[in-house]
mmCIF file of C-alpha atoms in Angstrom:
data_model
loop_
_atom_site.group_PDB
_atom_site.id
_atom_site.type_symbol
_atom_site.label_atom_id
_atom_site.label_comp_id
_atom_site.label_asym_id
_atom_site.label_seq_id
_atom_site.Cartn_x
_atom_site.Cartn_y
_atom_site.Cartn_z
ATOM 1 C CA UNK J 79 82.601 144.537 247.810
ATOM 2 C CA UNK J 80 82.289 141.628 250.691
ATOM 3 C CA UNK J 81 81.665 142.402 254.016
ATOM 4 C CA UNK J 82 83.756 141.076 256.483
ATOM 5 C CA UNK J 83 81.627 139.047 259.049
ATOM 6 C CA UNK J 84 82.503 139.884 262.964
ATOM 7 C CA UNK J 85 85.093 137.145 264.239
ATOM 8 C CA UNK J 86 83.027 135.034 266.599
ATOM 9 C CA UNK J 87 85.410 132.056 268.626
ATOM 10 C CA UNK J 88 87.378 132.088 265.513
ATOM 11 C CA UNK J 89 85.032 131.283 262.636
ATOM 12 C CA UNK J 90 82.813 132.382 260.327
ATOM 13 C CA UNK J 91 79.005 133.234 261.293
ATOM 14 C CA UNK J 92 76.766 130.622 260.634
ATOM 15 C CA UNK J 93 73.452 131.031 258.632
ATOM 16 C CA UNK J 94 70.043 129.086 258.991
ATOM 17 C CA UNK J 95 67.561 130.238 256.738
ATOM 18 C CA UNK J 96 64.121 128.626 257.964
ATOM 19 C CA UNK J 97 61.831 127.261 255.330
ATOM 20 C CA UNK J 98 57.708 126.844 255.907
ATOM 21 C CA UNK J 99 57.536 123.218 254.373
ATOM 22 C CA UNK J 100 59.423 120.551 252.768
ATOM 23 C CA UNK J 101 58.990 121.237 248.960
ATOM 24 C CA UNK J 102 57.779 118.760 246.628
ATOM 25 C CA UNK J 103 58.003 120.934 243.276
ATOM 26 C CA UNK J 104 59.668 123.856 242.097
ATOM 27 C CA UNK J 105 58.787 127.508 244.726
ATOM 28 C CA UNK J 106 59.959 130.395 243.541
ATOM 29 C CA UNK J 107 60.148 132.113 246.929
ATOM 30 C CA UNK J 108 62.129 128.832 247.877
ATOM 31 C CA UNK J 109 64.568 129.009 245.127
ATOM 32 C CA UNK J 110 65.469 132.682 245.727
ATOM 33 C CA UNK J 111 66.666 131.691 249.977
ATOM 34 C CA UNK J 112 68.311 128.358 248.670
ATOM 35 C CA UNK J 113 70.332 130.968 246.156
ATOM 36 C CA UNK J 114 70.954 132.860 249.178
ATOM 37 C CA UNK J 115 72.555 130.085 251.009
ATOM 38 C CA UNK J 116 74.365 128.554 247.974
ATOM 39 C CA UNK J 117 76.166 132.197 247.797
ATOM 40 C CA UNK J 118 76.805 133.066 250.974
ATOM 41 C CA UNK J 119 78.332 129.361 251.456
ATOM 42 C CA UNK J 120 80.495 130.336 248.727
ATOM 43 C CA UNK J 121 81.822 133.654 250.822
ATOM 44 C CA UNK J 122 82.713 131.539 253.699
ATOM 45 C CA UNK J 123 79.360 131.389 256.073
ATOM 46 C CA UNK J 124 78.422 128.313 257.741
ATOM 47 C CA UNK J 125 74.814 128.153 255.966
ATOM 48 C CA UNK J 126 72.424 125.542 256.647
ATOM 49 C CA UNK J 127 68.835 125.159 255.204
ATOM 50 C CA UNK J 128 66.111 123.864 257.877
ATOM 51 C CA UNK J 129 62.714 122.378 256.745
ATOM 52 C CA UNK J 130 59.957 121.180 259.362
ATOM 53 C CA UNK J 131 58.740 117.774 258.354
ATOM 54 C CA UNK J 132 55.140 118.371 259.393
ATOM 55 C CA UNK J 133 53.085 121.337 258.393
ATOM 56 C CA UNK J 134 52.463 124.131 260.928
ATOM 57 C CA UNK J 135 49.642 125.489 259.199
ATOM 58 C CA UNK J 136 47.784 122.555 257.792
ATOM 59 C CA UNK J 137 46.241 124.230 254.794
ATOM 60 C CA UNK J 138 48.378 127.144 253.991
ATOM 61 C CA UNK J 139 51.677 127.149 251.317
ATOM 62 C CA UNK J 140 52.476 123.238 252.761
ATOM 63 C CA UNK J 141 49.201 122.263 251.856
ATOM 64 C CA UNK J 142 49.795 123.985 248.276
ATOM 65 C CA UNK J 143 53.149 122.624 247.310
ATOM 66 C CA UNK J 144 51.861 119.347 248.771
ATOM 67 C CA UNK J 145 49.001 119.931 246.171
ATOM 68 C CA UNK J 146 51.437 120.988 243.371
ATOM 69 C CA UNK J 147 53.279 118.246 243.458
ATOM 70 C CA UNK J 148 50.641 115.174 243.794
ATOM 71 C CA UNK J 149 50.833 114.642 240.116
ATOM 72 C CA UNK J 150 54.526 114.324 240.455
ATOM 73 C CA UNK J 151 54.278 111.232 243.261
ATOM 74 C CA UNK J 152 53.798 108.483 240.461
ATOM 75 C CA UNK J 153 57.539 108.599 240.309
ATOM 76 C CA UNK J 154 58.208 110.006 243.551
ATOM 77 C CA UNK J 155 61.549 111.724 243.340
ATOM 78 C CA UNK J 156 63.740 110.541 246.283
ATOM 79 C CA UNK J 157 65.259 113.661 246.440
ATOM 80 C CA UNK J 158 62.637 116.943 247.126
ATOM 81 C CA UNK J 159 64.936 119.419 246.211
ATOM 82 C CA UNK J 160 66.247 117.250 242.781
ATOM 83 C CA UNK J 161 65.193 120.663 241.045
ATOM 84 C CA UNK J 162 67.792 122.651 242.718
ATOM 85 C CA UNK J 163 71.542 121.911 243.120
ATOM 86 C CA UNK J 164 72.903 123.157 246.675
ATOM 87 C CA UNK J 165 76.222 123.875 247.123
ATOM 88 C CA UNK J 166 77.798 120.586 248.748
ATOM 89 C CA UNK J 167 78.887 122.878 252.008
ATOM 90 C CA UNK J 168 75.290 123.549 252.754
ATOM 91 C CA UNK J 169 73.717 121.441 255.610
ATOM 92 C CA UNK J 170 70.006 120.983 253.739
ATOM 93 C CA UNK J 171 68.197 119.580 257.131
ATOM 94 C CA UNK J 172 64.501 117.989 258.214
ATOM 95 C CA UNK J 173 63.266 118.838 261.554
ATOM 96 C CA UNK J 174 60.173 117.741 263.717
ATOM 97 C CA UNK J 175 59.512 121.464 264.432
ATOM 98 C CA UNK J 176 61.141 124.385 264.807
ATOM 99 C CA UNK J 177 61.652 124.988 268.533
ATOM 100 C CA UNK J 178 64.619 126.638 269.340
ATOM 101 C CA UNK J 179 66.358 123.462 269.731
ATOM 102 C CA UNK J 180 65.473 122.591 266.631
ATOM 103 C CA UNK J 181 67.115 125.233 264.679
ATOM 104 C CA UNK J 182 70.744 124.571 265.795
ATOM 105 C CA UNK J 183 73.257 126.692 266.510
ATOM 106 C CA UNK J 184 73.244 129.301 263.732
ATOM 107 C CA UNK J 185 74.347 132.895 264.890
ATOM 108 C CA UNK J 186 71.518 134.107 262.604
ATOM 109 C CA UNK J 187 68.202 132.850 261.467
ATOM 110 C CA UNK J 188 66.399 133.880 258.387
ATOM 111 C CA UNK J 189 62.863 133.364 258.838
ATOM 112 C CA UNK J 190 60.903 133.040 254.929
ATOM 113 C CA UNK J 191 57.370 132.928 255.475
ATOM 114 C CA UNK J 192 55.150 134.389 257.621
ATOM 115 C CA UNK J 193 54.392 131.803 260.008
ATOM 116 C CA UNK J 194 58.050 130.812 260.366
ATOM 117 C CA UNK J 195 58.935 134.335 261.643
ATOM 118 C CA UNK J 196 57.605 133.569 265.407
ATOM 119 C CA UNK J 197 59.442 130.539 265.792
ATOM 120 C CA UNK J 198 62.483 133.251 264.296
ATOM 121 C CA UNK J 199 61.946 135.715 266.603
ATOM 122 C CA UNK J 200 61.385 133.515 269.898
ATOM 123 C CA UNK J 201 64.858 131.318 268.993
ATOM 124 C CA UNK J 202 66.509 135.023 268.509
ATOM 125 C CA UNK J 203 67.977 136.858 271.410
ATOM 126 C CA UNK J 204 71.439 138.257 272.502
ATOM 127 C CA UNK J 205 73.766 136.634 270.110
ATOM 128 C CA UNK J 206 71.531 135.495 267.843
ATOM 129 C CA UNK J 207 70.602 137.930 265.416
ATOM 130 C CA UNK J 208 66.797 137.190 263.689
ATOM 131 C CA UNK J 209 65.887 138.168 260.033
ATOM 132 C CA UNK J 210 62.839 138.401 257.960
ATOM 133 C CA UNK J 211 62.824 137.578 254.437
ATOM 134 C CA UNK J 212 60.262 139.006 252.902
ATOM 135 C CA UNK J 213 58.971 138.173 249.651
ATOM 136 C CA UNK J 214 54.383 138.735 249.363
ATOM 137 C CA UNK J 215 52.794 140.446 251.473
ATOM 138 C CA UNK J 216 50.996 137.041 252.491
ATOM 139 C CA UNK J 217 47.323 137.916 253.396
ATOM 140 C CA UNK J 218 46.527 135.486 250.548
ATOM 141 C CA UNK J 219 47.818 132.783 252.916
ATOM 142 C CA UNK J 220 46.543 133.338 256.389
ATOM 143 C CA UNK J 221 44.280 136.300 258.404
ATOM 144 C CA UNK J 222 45.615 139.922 257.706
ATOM 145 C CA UNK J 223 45.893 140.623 261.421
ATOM 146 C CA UNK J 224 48.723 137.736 262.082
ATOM 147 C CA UNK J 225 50.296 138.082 259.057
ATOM 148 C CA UNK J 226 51.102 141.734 259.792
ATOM 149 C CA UNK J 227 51.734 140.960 263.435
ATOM 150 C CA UNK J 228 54.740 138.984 262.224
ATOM 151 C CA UNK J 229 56.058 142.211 260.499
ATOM 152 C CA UNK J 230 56.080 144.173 264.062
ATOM 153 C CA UNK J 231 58.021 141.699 265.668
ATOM 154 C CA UNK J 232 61.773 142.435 266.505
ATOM 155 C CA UNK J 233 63.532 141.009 263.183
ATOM 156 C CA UNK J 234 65.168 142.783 260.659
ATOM 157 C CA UNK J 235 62.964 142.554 258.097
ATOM 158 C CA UNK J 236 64.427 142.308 254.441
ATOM 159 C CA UNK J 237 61.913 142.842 251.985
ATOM 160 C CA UNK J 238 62.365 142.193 247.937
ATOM 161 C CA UNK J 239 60.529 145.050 245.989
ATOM 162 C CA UNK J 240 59.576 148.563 246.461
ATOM 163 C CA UNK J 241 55.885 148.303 246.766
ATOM 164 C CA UNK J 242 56.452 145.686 249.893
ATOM 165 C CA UNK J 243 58.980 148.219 251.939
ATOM 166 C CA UNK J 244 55.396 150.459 250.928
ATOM 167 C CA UNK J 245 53.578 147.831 253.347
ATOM 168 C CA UNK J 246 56.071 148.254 256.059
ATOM 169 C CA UNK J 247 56.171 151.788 256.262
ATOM 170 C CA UNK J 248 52.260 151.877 256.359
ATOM 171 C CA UNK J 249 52.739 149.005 259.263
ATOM 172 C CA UNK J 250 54.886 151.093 260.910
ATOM 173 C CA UNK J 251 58.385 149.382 260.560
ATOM 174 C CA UNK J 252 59.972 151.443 257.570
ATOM 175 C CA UNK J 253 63.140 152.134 260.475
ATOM 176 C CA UNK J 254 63.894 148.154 259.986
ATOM 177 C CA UNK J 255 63.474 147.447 256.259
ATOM 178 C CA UNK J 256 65.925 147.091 253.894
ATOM 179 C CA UNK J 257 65.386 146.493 250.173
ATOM 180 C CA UNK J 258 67.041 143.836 248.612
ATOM 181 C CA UNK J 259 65.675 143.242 244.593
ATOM 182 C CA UNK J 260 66.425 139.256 243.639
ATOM 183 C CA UNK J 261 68.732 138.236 241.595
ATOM 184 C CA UNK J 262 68.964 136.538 238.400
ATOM 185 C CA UNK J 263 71.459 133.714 237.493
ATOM 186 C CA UNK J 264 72.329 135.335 234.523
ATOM 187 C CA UNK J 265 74.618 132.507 233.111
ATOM 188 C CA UNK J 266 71.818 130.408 233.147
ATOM 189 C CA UNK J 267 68.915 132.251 231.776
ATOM 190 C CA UNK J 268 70.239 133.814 229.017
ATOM 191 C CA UNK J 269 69.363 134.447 225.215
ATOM 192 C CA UNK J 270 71.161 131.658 223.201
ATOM 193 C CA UNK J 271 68.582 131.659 220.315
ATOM 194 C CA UNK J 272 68.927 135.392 218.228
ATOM 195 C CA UNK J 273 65.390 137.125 219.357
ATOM 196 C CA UNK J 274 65.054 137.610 214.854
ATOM 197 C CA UNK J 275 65.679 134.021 214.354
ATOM 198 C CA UNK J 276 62.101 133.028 216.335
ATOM 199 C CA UNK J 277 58.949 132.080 215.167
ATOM 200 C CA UNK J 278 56.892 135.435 215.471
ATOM 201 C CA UNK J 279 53.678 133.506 216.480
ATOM 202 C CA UNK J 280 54.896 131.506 219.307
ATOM 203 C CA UNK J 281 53.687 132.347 222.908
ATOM 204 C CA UNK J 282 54.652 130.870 226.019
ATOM 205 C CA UNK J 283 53.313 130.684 229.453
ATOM 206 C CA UNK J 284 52.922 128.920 232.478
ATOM 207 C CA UNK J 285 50.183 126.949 233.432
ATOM 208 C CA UNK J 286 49.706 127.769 237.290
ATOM 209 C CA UNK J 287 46.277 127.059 238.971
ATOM 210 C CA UNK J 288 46.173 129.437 241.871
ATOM 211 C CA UNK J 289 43.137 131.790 241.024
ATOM 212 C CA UNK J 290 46.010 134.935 242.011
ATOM 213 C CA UNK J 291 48.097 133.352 238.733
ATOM 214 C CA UNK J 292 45.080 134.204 236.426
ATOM 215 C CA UNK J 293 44.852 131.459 234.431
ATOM 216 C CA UNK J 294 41.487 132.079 233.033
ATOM 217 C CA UNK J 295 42.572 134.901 232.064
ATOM 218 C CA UNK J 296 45.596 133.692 229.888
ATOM 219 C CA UNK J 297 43.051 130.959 228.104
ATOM 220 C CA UNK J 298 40.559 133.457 227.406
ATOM 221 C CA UNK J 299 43.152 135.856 225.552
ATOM 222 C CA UNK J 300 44.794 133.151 224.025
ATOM 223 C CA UNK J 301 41.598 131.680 222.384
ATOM 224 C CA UNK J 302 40.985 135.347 221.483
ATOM 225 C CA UNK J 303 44.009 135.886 219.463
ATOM 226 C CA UNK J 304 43.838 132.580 217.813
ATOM 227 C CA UNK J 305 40.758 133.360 216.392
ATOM 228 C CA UNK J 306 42.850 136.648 215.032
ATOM 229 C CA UNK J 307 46.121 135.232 214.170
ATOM 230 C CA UNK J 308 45.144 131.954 213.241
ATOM 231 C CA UNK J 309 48.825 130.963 212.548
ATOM 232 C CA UNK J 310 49.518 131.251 216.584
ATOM 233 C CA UNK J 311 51.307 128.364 217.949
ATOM 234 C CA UNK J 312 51.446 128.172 222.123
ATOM 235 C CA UNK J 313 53.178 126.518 224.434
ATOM 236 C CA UNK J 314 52.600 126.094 228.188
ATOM 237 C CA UNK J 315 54.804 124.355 230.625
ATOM 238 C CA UNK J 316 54.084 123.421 234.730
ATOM 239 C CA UNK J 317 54.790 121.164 237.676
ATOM 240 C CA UNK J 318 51.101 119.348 237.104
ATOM 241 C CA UNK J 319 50.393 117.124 234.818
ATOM 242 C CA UNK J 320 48.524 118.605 231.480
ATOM 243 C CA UNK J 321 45.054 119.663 232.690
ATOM 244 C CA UNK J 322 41.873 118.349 230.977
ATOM 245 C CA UNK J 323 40.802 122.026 230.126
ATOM 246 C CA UNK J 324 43.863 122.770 228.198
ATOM 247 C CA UNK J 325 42.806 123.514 224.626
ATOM 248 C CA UNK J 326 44.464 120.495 222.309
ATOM 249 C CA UNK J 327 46.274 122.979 220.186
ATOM 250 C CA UNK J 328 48.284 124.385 223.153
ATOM 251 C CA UNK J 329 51.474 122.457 223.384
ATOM 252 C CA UNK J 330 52.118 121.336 226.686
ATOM 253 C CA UNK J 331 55.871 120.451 229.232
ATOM 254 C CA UNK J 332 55.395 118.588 232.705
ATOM 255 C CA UNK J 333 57.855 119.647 234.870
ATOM 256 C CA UNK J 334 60.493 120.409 232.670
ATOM 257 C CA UNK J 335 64.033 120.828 234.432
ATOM 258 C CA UNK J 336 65.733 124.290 234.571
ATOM 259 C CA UNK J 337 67.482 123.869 231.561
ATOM 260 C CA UNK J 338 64.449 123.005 229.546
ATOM 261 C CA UNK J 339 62.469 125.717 230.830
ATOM 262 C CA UNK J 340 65.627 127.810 229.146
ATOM 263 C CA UNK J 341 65.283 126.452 226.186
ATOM 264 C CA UNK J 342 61.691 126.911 226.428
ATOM 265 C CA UNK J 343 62.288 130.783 227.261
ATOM 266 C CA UNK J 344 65.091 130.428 223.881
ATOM 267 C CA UNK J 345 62.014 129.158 221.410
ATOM 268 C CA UNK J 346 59.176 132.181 222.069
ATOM 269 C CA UNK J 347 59.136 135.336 220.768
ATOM 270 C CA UNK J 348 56.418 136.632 222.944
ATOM 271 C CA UNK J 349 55.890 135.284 226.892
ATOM 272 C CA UNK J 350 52.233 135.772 228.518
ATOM 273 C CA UNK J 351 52.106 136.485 232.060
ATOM 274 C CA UNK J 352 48.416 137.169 233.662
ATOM 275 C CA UNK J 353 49.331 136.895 237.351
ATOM 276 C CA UNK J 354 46.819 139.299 239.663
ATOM 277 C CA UNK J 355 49.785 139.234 242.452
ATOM 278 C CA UNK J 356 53.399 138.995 242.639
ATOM 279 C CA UNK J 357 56.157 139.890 245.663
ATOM 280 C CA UNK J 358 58.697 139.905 242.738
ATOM 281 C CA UNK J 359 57.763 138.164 239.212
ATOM 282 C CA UNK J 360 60.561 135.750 238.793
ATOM 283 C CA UNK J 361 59.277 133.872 235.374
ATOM 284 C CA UNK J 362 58.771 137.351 233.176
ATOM 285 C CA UNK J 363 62.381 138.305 234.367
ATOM 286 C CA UNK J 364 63.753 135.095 233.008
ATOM 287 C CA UNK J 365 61.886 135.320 229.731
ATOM 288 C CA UNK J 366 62.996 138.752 229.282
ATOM 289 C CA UNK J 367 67.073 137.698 230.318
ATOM 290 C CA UNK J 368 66.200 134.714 227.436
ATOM 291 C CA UNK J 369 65.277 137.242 224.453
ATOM 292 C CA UNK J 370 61.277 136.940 225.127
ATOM 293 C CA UNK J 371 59.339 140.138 224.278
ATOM 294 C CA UNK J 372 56.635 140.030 227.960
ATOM 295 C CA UNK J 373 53.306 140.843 227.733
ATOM 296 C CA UNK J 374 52.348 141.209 231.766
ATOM 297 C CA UNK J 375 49.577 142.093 233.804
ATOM 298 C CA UNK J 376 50.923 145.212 235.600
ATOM 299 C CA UNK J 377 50.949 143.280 239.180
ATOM 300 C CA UNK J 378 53.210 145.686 241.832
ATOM 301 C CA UNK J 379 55.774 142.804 241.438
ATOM 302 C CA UNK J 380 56.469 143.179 237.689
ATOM 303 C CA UNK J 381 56.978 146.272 237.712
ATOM 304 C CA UNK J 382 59.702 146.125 239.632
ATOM 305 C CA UNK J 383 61.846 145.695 236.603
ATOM 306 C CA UNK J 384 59.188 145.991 233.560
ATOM 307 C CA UNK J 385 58.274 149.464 232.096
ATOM 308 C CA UNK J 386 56.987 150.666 228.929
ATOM 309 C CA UNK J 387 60.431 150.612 227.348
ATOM 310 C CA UNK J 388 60.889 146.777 227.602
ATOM 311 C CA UNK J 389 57.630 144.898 228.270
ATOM 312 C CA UNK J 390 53.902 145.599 227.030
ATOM 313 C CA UNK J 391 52.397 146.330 230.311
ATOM 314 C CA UNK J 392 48.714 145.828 230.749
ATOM 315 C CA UNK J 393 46.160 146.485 233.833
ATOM 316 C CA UNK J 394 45.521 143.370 236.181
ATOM 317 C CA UNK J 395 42.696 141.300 234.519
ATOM 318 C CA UNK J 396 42.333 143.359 231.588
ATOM 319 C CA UNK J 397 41.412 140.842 228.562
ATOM 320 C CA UNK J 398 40.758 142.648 226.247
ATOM 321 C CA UNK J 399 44.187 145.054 226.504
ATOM 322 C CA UNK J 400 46.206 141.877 226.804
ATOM 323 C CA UNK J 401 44.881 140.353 223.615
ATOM 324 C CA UNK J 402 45.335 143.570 221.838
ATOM 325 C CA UNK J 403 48.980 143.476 222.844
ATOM 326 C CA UNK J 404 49.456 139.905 221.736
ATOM 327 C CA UNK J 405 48.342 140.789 218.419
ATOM 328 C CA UNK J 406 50.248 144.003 218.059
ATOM 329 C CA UNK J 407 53.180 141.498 218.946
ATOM 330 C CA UNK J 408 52.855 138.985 217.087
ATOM 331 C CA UNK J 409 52.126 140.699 213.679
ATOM 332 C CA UNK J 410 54.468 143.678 214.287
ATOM 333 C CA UNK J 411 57.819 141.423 214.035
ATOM 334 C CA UNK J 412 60.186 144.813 214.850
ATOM 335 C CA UNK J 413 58.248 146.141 217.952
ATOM 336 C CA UNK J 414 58.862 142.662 219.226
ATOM 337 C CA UNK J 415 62.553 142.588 218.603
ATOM 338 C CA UNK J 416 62.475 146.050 219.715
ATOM 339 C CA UNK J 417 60.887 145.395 223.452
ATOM 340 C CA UNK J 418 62.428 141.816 223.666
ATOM 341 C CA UNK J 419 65.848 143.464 223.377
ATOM 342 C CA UNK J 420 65.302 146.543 225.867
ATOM 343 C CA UNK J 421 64.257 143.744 228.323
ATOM 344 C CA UNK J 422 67.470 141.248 228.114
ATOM 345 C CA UNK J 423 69.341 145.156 229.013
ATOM 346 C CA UNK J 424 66.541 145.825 231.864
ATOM 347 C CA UNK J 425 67.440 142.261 233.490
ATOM 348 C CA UNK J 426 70.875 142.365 233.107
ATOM 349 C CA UNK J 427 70.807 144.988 236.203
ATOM 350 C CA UNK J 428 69.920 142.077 238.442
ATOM 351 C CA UNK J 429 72.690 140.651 239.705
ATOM 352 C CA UNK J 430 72.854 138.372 242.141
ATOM 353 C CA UNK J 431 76.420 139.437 243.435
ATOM 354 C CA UNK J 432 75.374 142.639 244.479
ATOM 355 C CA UNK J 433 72.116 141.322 246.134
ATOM 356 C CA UNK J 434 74.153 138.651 248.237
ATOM 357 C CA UNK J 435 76.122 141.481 249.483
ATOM 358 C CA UNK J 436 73.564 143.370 250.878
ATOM 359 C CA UNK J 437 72.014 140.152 252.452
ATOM 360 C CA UNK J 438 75.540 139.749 253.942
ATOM 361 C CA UNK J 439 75.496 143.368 255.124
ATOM 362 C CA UNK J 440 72.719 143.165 257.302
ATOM 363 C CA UNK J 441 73.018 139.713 258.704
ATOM 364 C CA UNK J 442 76.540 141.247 259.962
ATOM 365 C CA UNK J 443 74.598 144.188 261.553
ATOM 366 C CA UNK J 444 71.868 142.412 262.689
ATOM 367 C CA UNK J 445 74.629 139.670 264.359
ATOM 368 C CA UNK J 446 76.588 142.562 265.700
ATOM 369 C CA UNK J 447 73.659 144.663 267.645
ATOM 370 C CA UNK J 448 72.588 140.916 269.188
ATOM 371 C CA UNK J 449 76.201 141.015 270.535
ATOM 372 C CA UNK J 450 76.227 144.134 272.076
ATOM 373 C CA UNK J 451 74.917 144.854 275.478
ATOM 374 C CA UNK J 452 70.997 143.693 275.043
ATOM 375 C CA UNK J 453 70.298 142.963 271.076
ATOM 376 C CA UNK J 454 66.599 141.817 270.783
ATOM 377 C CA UNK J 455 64.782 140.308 272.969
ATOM 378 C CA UNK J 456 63.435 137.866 270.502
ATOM 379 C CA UNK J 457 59.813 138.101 272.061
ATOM 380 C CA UNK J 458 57.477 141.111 270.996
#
């Protein structure tokens, strides 16, 4: 069902989702509010995207994608975003800053990351409705105390999994949280190679390295289990160019586009995912919609969508439990087929039609309460 937005001078509400940075690689958290305005674009809504050109916090997620995509800059892409395809009716802007001023004329802004939702709330006010997407509960990227101050202030706050609406109602803003899982472009990721026609020995899995992505974690295991199943054969794939420490016998992808990292997904039978912390594990969800059997660290953002029944779940940092489970994998052909076709079903439950709808729904509440007689003040 769509929501019909409030009539406001005879047009459509318009939508500015407010990015922390100008991206240089592929961001999951950035791909999930461009998918946002690329589908509520398509339902009518004035959307824009608004990036500020500078960095507000000089060595926070800026300073990372910055980072991530150095490697990239010896054949600079004119285009930032060339890894993701807006929908020609979205406005995809640059700003100095994000003063009010700056952020146009929107009837409601979407603040993304912690340290845009200030600027958010103070451009919010009566007639301007102010949301909160969020998608980590981002003490890994700035001092505990601000980061939670940002969930107190006067912005419907949107959050993506169950153990983050947790956080809120511990912060003491459970009354203004709504859940809202992600997505999953199902026509894209999908299984196009039979899961009984793979190689049995080949693991995948992406070489990220932010210490929370546990990296050493996924090279220690995988050495292990080579030395058990000699016959292994790995691939890795990741924005950065291969990385000196990257055993020779692991293949290795730079920056593959979106359909290569599908056919990537399409060639492994088993896809290794070590991350220590997650707001909502996109790449596990995508290997299982692909026909991958997941082994995963047990992160609060996996499970979201990964049980027993359809993944080999493993405790956080647990070596020795995830090379176990590679092994039992790999040399147990049916329990692989078995798990890698319970997860394609478990996936298939995320659909991104249903999740736009309840983004839609409370931007049309939120836009309707700013109307009437007060709405928020925008300052708190």
């Amino acid at each position: 069902m769509t929501v019909d937005p409030p009539p406001a001078d005879g047009r459509p509400p318009r939508i500015a989702f407010v990015l922390p940075c100008v991206p240089e690689a592929p961001i999951g958290g950035f791909r999930v509010a461009y998918e946002y305005a690329n589908r509520l674009s398509r339902r009518g809504y004035g959307v824009e995207v608004v990036h500020p050109r500078r960095p507000l916090r000089p060595r926070s997620l800026r300073a990372r994608a910055v980072g991530l995509a150095a490697p990239l800059r010896r054949a600079r892409r004119p285009d930032p975003w060339s890894w993701f395809a807006f929908d020609p009716a979205v406005a995809v802007r640059v700003s100095d800053g994000l003063a009010p001023a700056a952020l146009g004329g929107a009837d409601v802004l979407v603040a993304t990351a912690w340290w845009t939702a200030p600027w958010v709330a103070r451009a919010s006010g009566p007639g301007r409705a102010g949301l909160y997407l969020i998608q980590s509960h981002e003490i890994w990227d700035g001092p505990a105390a601000e980061v939670e101050a940002t969930w107190r202030l006067p912005l419907e706050k949107i959050v993506i999994s169950r153990w983050l609406q947790r956080v809120g109602e511990g912060l003491g803003v459970g009354d203004r949280i709504t859940r809202i899982p992600n997505g999953m472009d199902l026509d894209h990721f999908r299984t196009v190679v039979p899961i009984d026609a793979r190689d049995d020995a080949h693991v995948g899995f992406i070489d990220r390295d932010e210490p929370i992505r546990g990296r050493d974690d996924a090279l220690a295991v995988l050495r292990a289990v080579r030395r058990r199943v000699p016959r292994l054969r790995v691939t890795a794939f990741g924005q950065r160019r291969r990385r000196r420490d990257l055993p020779s016998w692991i293949s290795y992808e730079e920056d593959p586009s979106q359909d290569r990292i599908r056919d990537l997904y399409n060639s492994f039978a088993v896809f290794l995912h070590t991350s220590h912390l997650e707001g909502w594990a996109l790449p596990p969800a995508e290997a299982m919609a692909c026909g991958c059997a997941v082994v995963a660290a047990a992160n609060e953002g996996v499970v979201e969508y990964a049980d027993p029944s359809n993944s080999l779940l493993v405790p956080v940092g647990d070596r020795a439990a995830m090379e176990d489970g590679l092994v039992t994998l790999v040399e147990d052909p049916p329990r692989r087929r078995v798990l890698a076709a319970s997860g394609g079903r478990a996936v298939r439950t995320l659909d991104w039609d249903r999740s736009v709808t309840a983004m839609e729904a409370v931007a049309v509440r939120a836009l309707a309460a700013s109307r009437s007689a007060g709405g928020p003040s925008g300052h708190g």
